[in-house]
Coordinates of N, CA and C in Angstrom, one line a residue:
X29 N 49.2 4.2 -65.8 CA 48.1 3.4 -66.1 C 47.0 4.2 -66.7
X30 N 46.3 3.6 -67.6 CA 45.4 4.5 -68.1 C 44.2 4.6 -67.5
X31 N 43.3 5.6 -68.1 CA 41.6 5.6 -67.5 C 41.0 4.3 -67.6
X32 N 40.9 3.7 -69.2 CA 40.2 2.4 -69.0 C 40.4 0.9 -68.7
X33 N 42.2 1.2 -68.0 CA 42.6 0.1 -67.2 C 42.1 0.3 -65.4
X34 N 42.1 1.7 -65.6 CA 42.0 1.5 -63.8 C 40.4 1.1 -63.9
X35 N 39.4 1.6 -64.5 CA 37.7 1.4 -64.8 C 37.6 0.2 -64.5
X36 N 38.6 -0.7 -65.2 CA 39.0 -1.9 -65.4 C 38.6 -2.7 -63.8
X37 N 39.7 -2.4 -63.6 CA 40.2 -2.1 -62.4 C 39.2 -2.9 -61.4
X38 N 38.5 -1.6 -61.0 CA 38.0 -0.9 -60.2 C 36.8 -1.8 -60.3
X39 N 36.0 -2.1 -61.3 CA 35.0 -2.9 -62.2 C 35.6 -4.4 -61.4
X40 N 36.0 -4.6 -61.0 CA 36.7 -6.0 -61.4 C 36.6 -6.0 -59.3
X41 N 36.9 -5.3 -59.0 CA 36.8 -5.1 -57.3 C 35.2 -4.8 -57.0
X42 N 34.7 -3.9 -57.5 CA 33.0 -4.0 -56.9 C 32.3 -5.7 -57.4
X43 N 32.7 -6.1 -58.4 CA 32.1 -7.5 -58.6 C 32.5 -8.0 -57.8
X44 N 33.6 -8.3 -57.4 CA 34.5 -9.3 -56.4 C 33.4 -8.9 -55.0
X45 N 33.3 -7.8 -54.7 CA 32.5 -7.2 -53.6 C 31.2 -7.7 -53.8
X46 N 30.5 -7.4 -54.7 CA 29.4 -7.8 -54.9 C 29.1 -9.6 -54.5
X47 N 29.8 -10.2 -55.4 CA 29.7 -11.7 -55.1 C 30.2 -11.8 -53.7
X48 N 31.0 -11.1 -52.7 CA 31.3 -12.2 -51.5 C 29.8 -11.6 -50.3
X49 N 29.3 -10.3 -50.8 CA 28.3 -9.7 -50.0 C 26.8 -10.4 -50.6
X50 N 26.6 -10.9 -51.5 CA 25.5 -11.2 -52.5 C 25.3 -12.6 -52.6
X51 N 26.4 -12.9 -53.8 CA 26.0 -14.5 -54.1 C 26.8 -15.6 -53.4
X52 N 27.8 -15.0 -52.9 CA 28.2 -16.6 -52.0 C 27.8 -17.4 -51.5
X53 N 27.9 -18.5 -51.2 CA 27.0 -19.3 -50.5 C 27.4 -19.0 -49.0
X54 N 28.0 -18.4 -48.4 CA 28.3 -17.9 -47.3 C 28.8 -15.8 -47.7
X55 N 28.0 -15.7 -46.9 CA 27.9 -13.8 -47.0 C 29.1 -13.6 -46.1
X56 N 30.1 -12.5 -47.2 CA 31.5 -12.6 -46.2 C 31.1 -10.7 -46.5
X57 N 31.7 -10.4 -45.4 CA 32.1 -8.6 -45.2 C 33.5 -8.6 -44.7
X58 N 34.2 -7.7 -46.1 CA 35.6 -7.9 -45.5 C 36.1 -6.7 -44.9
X59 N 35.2 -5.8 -44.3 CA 36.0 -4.6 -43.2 C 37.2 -4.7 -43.0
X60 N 38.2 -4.8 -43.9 CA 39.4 -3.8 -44.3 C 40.0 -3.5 -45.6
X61 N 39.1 -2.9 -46.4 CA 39.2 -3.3 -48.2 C 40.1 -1.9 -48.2
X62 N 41.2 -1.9 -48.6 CA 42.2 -0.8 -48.8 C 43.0 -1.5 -50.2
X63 N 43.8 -0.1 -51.1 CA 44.7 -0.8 -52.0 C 45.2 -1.8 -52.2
X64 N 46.1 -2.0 -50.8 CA 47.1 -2.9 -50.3 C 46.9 -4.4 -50.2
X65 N 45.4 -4.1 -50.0 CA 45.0 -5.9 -50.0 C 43.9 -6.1 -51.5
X66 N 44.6 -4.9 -52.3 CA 43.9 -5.6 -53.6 C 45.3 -6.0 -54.8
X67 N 44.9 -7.6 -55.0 CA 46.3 -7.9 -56.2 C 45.9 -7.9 -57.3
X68 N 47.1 -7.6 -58.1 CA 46.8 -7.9 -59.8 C 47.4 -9.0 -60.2
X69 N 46.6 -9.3 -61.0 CA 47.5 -11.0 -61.8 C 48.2 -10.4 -63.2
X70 N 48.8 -11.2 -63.9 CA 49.1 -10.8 -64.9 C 48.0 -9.8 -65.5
X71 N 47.5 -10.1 -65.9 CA 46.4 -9.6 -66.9 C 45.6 -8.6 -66.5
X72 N 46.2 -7.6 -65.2 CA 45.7 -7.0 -64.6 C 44.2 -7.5 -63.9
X73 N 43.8 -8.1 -63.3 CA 42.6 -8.7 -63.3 C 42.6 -8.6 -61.6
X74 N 41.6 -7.6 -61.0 CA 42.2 -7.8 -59.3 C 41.7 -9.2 -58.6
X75 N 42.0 -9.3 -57.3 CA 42.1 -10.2 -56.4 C 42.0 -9.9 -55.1
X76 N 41.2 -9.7 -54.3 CA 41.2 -9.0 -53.0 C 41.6 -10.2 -52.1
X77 N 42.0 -9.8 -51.4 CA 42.7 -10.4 -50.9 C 42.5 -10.2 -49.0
X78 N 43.4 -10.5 -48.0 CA 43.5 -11.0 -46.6 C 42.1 -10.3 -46.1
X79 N 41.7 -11.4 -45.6 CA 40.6 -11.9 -45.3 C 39.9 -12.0 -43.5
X80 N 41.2 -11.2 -43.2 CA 41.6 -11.5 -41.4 C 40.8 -11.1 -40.6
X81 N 40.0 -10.0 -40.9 CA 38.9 -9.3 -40.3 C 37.8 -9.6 -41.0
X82 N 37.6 -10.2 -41.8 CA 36.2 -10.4 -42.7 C 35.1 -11.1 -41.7
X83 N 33.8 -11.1 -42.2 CA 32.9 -11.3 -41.0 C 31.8 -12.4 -42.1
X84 N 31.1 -13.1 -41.5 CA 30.2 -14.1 -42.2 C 28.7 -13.8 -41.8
X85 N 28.2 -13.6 -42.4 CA 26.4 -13.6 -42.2 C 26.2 -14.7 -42.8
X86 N 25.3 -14.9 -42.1 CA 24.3 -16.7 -42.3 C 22.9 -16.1 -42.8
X87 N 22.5 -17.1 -43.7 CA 21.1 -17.3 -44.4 C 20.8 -15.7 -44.8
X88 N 19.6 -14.8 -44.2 CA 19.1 -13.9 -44.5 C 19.5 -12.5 -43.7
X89 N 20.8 -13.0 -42.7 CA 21.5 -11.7 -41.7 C 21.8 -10.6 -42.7
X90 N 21.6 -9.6 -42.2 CA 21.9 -8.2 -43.0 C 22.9 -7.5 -42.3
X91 N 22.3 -8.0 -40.8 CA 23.4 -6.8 -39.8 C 23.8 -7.7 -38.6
X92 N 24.7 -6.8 -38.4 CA 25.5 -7.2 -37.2 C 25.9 -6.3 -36.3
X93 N 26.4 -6.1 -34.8 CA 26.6 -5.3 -34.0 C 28.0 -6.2 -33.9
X94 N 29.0 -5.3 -33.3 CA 30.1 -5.3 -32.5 C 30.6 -4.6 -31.3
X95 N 31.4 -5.0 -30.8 CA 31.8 -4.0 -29.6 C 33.4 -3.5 -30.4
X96 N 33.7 -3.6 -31.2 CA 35.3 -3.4 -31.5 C 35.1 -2.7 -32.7
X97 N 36.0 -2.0 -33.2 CA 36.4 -0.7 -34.5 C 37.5 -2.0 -35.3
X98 N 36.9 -2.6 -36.6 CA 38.0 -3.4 -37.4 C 38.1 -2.6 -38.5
X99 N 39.4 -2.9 -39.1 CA 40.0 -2.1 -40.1 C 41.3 -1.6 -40.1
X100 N 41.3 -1.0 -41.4 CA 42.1 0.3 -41.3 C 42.2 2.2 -40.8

């Protein structure tokens, strides 16, 4: 794969990031973003994907506490 497919790439996962932490209409944190749960479609175009651990902020939340370690 080349440099300006992976840029591609890569480009294509921080937006995806950007919109679920930013513009959604519900604020998702997906605390477990590894290779494995990013897909390509044809067109190379990613898709992040399982969602199992992901966490929701409401209206203006920034932060959250937990008592448990999620992830990988």
């Amino acid at each position: 794969m080349d440099w300006p497919t992976r840029l591609s790439i890569i480009s294509g996962i921080a937006r995806g990031l950007f919109y679920l932490h930013q513009d959604s209409t519900l604020r998702i944190i997906h605390r477990d973003l590894k290779t494995s749960n990013i897909l390509l479609d044809a067109n190379l175009n990613p898709k992040i994907s399982d969602f199992g651990l992901a966490r929701t902020f409401l209206g203006e939340q920034v932060e959250a506490n937990t008592n448990k370690v999620a992830g990988t």
